[in-house]
mmCIF file of C-alpha atoms and ligand atoms in Angstrom:
data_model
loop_
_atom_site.group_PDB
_atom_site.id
_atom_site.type_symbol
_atom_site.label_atom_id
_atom_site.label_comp_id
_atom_site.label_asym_id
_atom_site.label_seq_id
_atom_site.Cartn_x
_atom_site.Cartn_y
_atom_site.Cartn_z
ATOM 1 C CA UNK A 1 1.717 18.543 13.664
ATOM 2 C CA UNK A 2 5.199 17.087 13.000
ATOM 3 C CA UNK A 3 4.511 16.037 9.512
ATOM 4 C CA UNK A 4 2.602 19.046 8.727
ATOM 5 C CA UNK A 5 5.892 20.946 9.803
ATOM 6 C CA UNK A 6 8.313 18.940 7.965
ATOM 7 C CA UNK A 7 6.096 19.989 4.501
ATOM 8 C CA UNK A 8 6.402 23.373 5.564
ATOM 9 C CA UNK A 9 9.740 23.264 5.748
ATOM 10 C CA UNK A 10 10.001 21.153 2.554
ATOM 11 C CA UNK A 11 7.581 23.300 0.097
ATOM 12 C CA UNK A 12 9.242 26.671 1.787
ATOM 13 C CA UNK A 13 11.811 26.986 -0.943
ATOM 14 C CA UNK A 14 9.178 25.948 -3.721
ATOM 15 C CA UNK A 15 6.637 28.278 -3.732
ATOM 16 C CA UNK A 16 4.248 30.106 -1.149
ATOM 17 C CA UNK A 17 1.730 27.682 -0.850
ATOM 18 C CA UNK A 18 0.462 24.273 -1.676
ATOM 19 C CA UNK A 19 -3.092 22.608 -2.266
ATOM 20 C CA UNK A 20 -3.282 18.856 -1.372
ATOM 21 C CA UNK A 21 -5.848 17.533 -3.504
ATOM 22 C CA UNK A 22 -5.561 13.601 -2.849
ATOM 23 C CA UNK A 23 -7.330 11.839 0.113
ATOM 24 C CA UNK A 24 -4.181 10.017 1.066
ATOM 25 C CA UNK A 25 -2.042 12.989 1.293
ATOM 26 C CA UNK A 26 -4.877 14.982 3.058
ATOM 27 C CA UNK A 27 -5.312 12.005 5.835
ATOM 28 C CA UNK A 28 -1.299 12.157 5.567
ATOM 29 C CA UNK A 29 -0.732 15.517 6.642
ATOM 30 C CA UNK A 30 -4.164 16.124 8.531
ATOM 31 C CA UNK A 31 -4.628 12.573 10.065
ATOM 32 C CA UNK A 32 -8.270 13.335 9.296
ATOM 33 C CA UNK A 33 -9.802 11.241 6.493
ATOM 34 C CA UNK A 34 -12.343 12.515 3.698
ATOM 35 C CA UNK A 35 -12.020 12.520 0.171
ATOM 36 C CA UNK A 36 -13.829 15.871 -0.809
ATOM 37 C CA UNK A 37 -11.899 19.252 -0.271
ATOM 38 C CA UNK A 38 -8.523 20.618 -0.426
ATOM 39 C CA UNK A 39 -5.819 20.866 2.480
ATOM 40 C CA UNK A 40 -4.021 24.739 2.106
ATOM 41 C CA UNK A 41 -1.327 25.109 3.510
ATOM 42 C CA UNK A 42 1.264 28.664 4.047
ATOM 43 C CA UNK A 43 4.645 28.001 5.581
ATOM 44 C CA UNK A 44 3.145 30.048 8.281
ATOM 45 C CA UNK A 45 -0.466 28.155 8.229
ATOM 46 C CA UNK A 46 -2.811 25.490 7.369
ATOM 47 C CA UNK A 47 -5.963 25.242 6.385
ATOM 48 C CA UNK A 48 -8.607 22.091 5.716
ATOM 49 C CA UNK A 49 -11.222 23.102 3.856
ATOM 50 C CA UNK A 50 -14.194 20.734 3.577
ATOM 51 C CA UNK A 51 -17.772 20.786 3.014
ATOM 52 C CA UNK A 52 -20.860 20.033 5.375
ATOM 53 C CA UNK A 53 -20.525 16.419 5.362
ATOM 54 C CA UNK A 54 -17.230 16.218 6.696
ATOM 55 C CA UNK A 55 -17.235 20.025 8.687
ATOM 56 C CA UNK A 56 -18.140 18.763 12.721
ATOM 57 C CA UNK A 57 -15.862 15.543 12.115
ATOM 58 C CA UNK A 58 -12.961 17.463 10.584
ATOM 59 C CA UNK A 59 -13.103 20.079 13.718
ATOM 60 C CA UNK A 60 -13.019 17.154 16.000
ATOM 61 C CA UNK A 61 -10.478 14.861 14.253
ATOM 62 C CA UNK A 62 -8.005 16.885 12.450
ATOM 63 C CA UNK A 63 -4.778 17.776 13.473
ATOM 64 C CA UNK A 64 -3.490 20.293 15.317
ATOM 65 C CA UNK A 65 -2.412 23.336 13.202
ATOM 66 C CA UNK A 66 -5.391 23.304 10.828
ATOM 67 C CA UNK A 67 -8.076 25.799 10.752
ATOM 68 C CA UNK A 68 -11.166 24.161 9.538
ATOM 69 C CA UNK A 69 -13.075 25.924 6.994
ATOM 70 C CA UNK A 70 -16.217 25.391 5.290
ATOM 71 C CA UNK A 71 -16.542 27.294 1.945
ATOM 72 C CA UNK A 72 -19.450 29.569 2.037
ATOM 73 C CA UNK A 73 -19.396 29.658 -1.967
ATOM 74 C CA UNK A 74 -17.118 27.284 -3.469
ATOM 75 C CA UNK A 75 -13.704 25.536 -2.687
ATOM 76 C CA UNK A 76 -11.673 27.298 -5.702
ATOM 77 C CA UNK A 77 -13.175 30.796 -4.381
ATOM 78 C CA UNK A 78 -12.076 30.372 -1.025
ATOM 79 C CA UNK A 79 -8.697 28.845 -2.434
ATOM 80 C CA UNK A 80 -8.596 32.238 -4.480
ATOM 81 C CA UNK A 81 -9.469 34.441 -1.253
ATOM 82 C CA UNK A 82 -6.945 32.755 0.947
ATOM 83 C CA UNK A 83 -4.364 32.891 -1.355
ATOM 84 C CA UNK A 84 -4.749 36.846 -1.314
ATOM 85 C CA UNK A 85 -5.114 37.334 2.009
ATOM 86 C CA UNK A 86 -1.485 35.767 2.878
ATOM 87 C CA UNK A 87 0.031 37.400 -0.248
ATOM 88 C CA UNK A 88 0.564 33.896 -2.234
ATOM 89 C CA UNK A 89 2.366 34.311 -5.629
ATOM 90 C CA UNK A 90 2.374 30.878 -6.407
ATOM 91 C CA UNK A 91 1.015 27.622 -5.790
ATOM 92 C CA UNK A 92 2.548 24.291 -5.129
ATOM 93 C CA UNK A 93 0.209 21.381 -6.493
ATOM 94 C CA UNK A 94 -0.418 17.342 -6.456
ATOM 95 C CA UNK A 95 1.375 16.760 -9.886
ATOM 96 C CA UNK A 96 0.486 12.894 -9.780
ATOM 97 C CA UNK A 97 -2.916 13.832 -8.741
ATOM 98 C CA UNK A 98 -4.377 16.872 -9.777
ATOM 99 C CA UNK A 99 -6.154 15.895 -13.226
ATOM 100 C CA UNK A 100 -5.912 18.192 -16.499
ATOM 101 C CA UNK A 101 -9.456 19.112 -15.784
ATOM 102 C CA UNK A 102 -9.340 20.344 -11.930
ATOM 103 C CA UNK A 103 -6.321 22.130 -12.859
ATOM 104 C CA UNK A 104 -7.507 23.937 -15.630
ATOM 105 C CA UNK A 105 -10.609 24.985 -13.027
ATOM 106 C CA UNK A 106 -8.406 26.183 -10.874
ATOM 107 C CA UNK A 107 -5.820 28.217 -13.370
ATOM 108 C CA UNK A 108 -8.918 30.168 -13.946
ATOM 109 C CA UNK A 109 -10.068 30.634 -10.453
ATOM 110 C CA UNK A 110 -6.727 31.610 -9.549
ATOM 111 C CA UNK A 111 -5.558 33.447 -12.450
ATOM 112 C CA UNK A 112 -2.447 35.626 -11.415
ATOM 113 C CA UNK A 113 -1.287 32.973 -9.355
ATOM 114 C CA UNK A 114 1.400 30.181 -10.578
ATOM 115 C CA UNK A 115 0.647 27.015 -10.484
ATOM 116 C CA UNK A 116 3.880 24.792 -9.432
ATOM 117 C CA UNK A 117 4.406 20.831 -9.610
ATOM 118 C CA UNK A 118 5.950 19.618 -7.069
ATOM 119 C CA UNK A 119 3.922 18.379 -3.772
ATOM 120 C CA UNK A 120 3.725 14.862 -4.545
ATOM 121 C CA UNK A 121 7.136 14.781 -4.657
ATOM 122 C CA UNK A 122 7.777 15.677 -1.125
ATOM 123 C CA UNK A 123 5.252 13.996 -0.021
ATOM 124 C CA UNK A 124 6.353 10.817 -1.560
ATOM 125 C CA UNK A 125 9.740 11.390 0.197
ATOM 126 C CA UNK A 126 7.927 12.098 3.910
ATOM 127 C CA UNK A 127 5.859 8.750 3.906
ATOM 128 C CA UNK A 128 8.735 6.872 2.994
ATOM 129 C CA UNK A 129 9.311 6.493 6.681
ATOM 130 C CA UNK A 130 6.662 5.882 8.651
ATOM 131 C CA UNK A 131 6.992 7.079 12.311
ATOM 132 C CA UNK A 132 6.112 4.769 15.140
ATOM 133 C CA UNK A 133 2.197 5.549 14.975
ATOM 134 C CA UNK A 134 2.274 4.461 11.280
ATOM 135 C CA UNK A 135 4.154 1.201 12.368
ATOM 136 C CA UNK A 136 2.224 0.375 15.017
ATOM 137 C CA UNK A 137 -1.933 0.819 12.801
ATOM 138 C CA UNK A 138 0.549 -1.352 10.047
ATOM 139 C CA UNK A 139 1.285 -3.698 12.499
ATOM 140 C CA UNK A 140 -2.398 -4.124 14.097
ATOM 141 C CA UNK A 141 -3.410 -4.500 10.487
ATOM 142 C CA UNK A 142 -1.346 -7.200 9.337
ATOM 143 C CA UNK A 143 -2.174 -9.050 12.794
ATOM 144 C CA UNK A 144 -5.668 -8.899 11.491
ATOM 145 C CA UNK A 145 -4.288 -10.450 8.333
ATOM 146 C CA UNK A 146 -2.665 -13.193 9.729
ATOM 147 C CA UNK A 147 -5.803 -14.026 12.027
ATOM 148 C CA UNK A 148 -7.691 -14.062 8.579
ATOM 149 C CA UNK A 149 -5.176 -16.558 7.269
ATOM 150 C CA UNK A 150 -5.300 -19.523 10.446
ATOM 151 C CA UNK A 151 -9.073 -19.251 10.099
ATOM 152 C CA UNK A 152 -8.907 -19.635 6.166
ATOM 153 C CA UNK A 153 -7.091 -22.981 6.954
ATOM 154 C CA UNK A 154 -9.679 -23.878 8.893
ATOM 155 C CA UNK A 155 -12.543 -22.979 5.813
ATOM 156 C CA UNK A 156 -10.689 -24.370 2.723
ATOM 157 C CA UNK A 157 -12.306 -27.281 1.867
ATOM 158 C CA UNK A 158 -13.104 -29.525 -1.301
ATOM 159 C CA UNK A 159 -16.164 -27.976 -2.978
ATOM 160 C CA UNK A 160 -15.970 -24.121 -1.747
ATOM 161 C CA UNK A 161 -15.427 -21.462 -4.438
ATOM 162 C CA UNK A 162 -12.409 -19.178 -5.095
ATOM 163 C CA UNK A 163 -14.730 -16.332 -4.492
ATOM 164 C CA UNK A 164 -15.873 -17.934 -1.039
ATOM 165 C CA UNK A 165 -12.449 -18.012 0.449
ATOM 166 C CA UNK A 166 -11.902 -14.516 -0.605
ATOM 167 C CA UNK A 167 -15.263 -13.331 0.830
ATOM 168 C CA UNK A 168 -14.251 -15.074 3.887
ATOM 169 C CA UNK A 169 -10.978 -13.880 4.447
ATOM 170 C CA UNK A 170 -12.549 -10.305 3.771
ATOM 171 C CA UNK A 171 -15.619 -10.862 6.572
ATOM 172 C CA UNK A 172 -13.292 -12.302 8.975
ATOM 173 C CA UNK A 173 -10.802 -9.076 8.304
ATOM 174 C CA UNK A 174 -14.150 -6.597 9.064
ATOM 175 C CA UNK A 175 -15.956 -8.373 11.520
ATOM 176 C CA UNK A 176 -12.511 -8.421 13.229
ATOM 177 C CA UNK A 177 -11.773 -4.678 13.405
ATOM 178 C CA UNK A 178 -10.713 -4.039 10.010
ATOM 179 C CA UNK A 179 -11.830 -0.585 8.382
ATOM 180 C CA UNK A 180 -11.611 -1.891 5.328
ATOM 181 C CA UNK A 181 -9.836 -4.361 2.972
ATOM 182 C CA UNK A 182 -6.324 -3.129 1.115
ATOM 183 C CA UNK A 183 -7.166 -4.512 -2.296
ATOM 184 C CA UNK A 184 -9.130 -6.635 -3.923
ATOM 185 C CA UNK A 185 -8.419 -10.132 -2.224
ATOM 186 C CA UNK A 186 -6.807 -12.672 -4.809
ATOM 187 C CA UNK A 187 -7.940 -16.612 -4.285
ATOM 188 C CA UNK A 188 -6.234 -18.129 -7.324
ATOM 189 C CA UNK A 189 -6.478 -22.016 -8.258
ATOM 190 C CA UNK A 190 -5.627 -24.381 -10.813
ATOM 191 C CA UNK A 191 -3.639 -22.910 -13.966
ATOM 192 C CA UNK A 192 -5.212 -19.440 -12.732
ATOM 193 C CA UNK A 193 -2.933 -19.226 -9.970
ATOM 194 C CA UNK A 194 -0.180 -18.756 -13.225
ATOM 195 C CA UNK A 195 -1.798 -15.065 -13.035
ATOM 196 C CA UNK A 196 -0.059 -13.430 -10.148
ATOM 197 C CA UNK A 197 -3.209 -10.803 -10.435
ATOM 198 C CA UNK A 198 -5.642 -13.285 -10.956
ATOM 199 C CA UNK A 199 -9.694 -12.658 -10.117
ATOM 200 C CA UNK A 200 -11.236 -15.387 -7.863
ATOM 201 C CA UNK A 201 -13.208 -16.860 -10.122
ATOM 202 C CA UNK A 202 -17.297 -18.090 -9.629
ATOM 203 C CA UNK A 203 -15.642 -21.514 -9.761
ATOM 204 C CA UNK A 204 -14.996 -24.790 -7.190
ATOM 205 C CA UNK A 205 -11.240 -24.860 -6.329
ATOM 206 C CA UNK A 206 -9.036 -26.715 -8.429
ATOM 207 C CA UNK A 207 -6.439 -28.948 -7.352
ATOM 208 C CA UNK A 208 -3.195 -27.384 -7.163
ATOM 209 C CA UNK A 209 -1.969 -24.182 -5.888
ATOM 210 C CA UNK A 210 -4.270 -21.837 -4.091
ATOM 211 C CA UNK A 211 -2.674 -18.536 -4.004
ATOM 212 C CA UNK A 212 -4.207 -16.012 -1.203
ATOM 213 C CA UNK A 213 -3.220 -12.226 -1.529
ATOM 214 C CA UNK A 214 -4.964 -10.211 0.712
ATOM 215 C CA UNK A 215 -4.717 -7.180 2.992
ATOM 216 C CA UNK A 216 -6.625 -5.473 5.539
ATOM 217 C CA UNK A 217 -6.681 -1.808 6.260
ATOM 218 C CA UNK A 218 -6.469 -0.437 10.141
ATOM 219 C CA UNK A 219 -6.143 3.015 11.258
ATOM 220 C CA UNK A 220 -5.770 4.188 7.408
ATOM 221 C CA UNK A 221 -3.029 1.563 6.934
ATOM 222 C CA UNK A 222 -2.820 -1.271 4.841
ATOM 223 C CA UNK A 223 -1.483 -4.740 5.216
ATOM 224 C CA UNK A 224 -0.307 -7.211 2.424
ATOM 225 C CA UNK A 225 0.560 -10.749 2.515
ATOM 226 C CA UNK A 226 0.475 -14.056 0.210
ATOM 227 C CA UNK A 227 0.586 -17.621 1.333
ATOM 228 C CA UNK A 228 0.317 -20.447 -1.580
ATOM 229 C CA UNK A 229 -0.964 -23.812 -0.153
ATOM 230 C CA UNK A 230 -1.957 -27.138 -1.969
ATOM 231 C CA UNK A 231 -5.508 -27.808 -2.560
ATOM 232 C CA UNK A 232 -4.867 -31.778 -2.753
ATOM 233 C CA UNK A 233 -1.100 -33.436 -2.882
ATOM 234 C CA UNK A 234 1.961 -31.865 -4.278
ATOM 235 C CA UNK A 235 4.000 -33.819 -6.661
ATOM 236 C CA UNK A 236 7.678 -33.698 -6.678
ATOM 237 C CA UNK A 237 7.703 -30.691 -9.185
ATOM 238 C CA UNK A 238 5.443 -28.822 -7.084
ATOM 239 C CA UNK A 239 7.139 -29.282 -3.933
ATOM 240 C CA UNK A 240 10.633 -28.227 -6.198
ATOM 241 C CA UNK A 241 8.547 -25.088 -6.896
ATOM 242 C CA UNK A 242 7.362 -23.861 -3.488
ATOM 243 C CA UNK A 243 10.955 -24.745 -1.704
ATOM 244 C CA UNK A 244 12.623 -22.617 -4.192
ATOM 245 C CA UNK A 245 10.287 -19.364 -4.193
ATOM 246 C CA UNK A 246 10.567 -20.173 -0.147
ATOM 247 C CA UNK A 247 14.473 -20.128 -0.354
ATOM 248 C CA UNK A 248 14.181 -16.919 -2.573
ATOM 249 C CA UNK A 249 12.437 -15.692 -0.036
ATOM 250 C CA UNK A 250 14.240 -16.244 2.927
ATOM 251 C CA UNK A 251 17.439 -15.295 1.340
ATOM 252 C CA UNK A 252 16.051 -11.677 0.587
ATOM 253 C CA UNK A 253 14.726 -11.642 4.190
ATOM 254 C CA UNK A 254 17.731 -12.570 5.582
ATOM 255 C CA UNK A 255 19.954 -10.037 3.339
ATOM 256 C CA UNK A 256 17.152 -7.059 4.245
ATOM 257 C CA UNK A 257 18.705 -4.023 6.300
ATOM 258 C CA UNK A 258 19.408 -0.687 6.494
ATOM 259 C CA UNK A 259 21.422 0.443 4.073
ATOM 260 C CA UNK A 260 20.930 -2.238 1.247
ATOM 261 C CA UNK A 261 20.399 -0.967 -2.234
ATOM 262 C CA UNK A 262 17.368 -2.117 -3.486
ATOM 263 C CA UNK A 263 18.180 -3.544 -6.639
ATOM 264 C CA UNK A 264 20.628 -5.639 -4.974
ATOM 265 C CA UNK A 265 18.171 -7.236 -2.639
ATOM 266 C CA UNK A 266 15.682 -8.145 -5.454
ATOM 267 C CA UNK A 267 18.447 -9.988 -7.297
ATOM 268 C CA UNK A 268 19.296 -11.808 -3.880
ATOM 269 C CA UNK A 269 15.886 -13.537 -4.615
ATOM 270 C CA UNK A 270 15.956 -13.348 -8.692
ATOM 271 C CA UNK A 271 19.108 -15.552 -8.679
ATOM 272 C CA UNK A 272 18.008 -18.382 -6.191
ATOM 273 C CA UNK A 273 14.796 -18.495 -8.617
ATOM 274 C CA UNK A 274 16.943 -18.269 -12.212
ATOM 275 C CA UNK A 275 19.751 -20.504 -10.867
ATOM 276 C CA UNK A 276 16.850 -22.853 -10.149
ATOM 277 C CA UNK A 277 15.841 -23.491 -13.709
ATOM 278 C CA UNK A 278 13.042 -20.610 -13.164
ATOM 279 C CA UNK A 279 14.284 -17.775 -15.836
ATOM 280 C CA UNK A 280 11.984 -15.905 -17.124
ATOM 281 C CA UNK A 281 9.266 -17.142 -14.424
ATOM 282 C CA UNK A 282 9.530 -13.801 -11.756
ATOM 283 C CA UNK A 283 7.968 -11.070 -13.753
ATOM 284 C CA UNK A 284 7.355 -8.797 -11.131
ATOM 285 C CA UNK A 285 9.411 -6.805 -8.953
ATOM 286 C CA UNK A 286 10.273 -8.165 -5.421
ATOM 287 C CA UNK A 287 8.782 -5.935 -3.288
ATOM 288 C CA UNK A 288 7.174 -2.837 -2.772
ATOM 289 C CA UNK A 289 6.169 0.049 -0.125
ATOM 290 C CA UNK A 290 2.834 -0.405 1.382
ATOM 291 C CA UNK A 291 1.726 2.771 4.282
ATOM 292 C CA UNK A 292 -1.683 4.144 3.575
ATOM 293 C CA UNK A 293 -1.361 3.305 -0.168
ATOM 294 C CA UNK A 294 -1.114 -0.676 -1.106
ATOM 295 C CA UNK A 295 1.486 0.507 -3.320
ATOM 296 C CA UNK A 296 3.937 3.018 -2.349
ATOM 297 C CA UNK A 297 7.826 3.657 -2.801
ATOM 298 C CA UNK A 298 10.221 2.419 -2.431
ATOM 299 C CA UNK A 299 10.432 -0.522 -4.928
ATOM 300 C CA UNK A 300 12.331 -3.593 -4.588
ATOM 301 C CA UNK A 301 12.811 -3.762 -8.874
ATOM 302 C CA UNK A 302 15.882 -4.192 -10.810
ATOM 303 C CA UNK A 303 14.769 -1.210 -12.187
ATOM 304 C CA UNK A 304 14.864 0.720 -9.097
ATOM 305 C CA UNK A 305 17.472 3.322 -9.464
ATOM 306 C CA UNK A 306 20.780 2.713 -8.843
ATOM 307 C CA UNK A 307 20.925 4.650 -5.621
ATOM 308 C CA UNK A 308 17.686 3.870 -3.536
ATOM 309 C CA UNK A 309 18.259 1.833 -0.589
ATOM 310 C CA UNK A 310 16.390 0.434 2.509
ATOM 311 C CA UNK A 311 16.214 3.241 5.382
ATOM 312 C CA UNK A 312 15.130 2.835 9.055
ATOM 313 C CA UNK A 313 11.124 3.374 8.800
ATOM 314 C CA UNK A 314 11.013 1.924 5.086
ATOM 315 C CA UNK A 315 7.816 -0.939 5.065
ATOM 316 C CA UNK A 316 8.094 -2.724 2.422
ATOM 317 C CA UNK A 317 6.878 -6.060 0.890
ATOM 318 C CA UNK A 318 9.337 -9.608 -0.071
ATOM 319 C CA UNK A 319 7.043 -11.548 -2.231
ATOM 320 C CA UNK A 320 8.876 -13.177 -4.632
ATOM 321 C CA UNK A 321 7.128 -15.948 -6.915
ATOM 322 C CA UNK A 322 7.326 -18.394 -9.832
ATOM 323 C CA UNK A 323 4.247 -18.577 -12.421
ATOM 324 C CA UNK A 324 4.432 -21.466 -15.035
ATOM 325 C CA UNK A 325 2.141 -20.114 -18.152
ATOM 326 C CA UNK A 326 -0.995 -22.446 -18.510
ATOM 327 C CA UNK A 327 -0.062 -24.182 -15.820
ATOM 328 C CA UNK A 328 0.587 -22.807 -12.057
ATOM 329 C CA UNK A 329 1.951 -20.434 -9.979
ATOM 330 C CA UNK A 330 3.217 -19.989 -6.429
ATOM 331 C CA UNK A 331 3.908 -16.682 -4.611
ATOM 332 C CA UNK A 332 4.830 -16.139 -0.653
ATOM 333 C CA UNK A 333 4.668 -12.805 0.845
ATOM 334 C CA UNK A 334 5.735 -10.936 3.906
ATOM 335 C CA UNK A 335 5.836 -6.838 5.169
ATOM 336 C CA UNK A 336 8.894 -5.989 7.032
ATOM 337 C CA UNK A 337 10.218 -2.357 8.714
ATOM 338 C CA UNK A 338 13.455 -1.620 8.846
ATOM 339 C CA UNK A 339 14.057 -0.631 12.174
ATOM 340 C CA UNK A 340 16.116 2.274 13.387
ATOM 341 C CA UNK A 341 19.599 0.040 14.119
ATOM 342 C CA UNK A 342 18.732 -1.205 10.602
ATOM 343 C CA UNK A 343 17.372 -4.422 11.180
ATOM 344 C CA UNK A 344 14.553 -6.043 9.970
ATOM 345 C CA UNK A 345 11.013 -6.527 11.633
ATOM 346 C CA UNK A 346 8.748 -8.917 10.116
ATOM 347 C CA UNK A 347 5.343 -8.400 10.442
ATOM 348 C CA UNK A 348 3.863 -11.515 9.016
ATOM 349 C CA UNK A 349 3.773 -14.582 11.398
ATOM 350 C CA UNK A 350 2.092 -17.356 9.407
ATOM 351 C CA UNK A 351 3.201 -20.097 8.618
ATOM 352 C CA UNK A 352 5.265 -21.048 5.255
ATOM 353 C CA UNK A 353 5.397 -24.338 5.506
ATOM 354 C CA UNK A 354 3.770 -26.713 2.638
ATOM 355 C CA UNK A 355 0.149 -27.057 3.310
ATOM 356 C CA UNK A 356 -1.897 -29.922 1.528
ATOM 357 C CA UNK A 357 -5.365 -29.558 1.484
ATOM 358 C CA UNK A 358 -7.203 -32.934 1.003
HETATM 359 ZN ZN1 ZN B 1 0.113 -8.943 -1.865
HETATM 360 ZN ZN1 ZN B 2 2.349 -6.899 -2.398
#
């Protein structure tokens, strides 16, 4: 009821109603999850409307403040009929999810009414910071997470597949409570670790780095974390390697609170890496957002804008790593919170020490 509220209040000055079109903004404001339907909501009232599939569930699960509606004809006609029975002018919509095609649909359902951009916005802004129900289903997920990693140790062996160990970490994730994986899982060896998106391949692990990026999803919320071990024995260059994205690491951990700019904190780890012979080596940002999206705001980039900073409720990822073209790569990953006093809590527990596999 809260967050439906605070978009009332939000969208009140934009325009006299809104349609949320996306499932992650529906489950956002609704805490009822279904991916066919609209949510509409007045400054004054809300309404979910969804079809027979999802109509007992949604009565039963959604939350309070909604009137559930099925449409008798279709979802733009009742969008159309609603619309004139509170008197709405204009129409607030998903502008980074509506597509050129729905929205054309519904400029001619509608016609007479405006159609405004401007609800992904604010909704953007509201999940920024997650309240302490979001923390705690973020939380539960990356425990899952972690679980998934101390049994991987146990699995990784000479002679399994990349694409075993990321089935595996994925079955022990769902047979362990998870709803769902966050992403595709990444299991990486060889010079394919080098690819910090690589695919696990149909292939026996190769000695090196094994890079593991996976995620679970709990109570609509996603977890996200990377650990880089050794299938085999690391040489002196490799060991170099993994100390220094570990030091990056740490160092942007341990400069992480309320109030830092984000910029700032991802060159906390870009300089340990550059000073450390590395330029050129971190191509991706250092963090990023993760709530019921893998990939939310804020971002940890040196392109983030000058004035974003870490607030209390912000979850966001540190994963800083080094990828040597054609040869290896190493990433290590952790979610934190920033907490309301504007400290840090990490939510990853595993281990980063140096693992050999042999
Ligand atoms: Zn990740
Ligand atoms: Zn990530």
């Amino acid at each position: 009821m809260i967050r439906l509220q605070n978009f009332q209040q939000k969208m009140a000055s934009l325009a006299d109603a809104a349609l949320i079109s996306s499932a992650q903004n529906q489950f956002y404001l609704s805490e009822f999850h279904y991916d066919d339907g609209y949510l509409l909501i007045f400054v004054d009232a809300a309404y979910l409307l969804a079809d027979f599939r999802y109509i007992e569930a949604a009565k039963k699960g959604a939350a309070t403040g909604f009137t559930v509606l099925r449409p008798e004809k279709s979802m733009n006609g009742t969008v159309c009929e609603l619309l004139k029975k509170h008197g709405a002018k204009d129409l607030l919509i998903e502008e980074d999810h509506i597509t050129v095609g729905a929205r054309e649909r519904l400029e001619t359902a509608l016609s007479g009414v405006e159609l405004v951009s401007g609800a992904s916005k604010i909704l953007t802004e509201l999940r920024l910071c997650k309240d302490a129900r979001e923390i705690a289903a973020i939380a539960a997920a990356q425990e899952l997470t972690d679980a998934a990693f101390s049994h991987i140790l146990n699995y990784l062996k000479r002679g399994v597949r990349e694409i075993d160990v990321a089935l595996e970490l994925e079955l022990f994730m769902r047979r362990n409570g998870a709803e769902g994986i966050a992403f595709d899982t990444i299991a990486v060896s060889g010079a394919q670790s080098a690819l910090p998106h690589g695919v696990p391949r149909d292939r026996e692990l190769e000695n090196g780095f094994l890079t593991m990026d996976f995620g679970a999803r709990f109570g609509g919320y996603c977890s996200d974390m990377t650990r880089t071990v050794v299938i085999g024995r690391a040489d002196d260059e490799m060991k170099h390697l993994y100390q220094t994205v570990l030091k990056a690491q740490e160092a942007a951990l341990a400069a992480a609170r309320g109030g830092i700019s984000c910029r700032a904190l991802d060159r906390v780890a870009r300089d340990i890496i550059e000073n450390a012979g590395y330029r050129g080596c971190f191509g991706h940002s250092l963090g990023h957002g993760v709530g019921i999206d893998i990939h939310e705001s804020p971002r940890l980039s040196p392109s983030a804008k000058q004035d974003a900073t870490l607030c209390a409720g912000h979850v966001v990822t540190v994963e800083p790593g080094i990828y040597i073209e054609g040869k290896y790569g190493c990433r290590i990953e952790d979610m934190i919170a920033v907490n309301k006093d504007g400290s840090i809590r990490n939510f990853t527990k595993s281990t980063k020490e140096l693992l050999e596999i042999v």
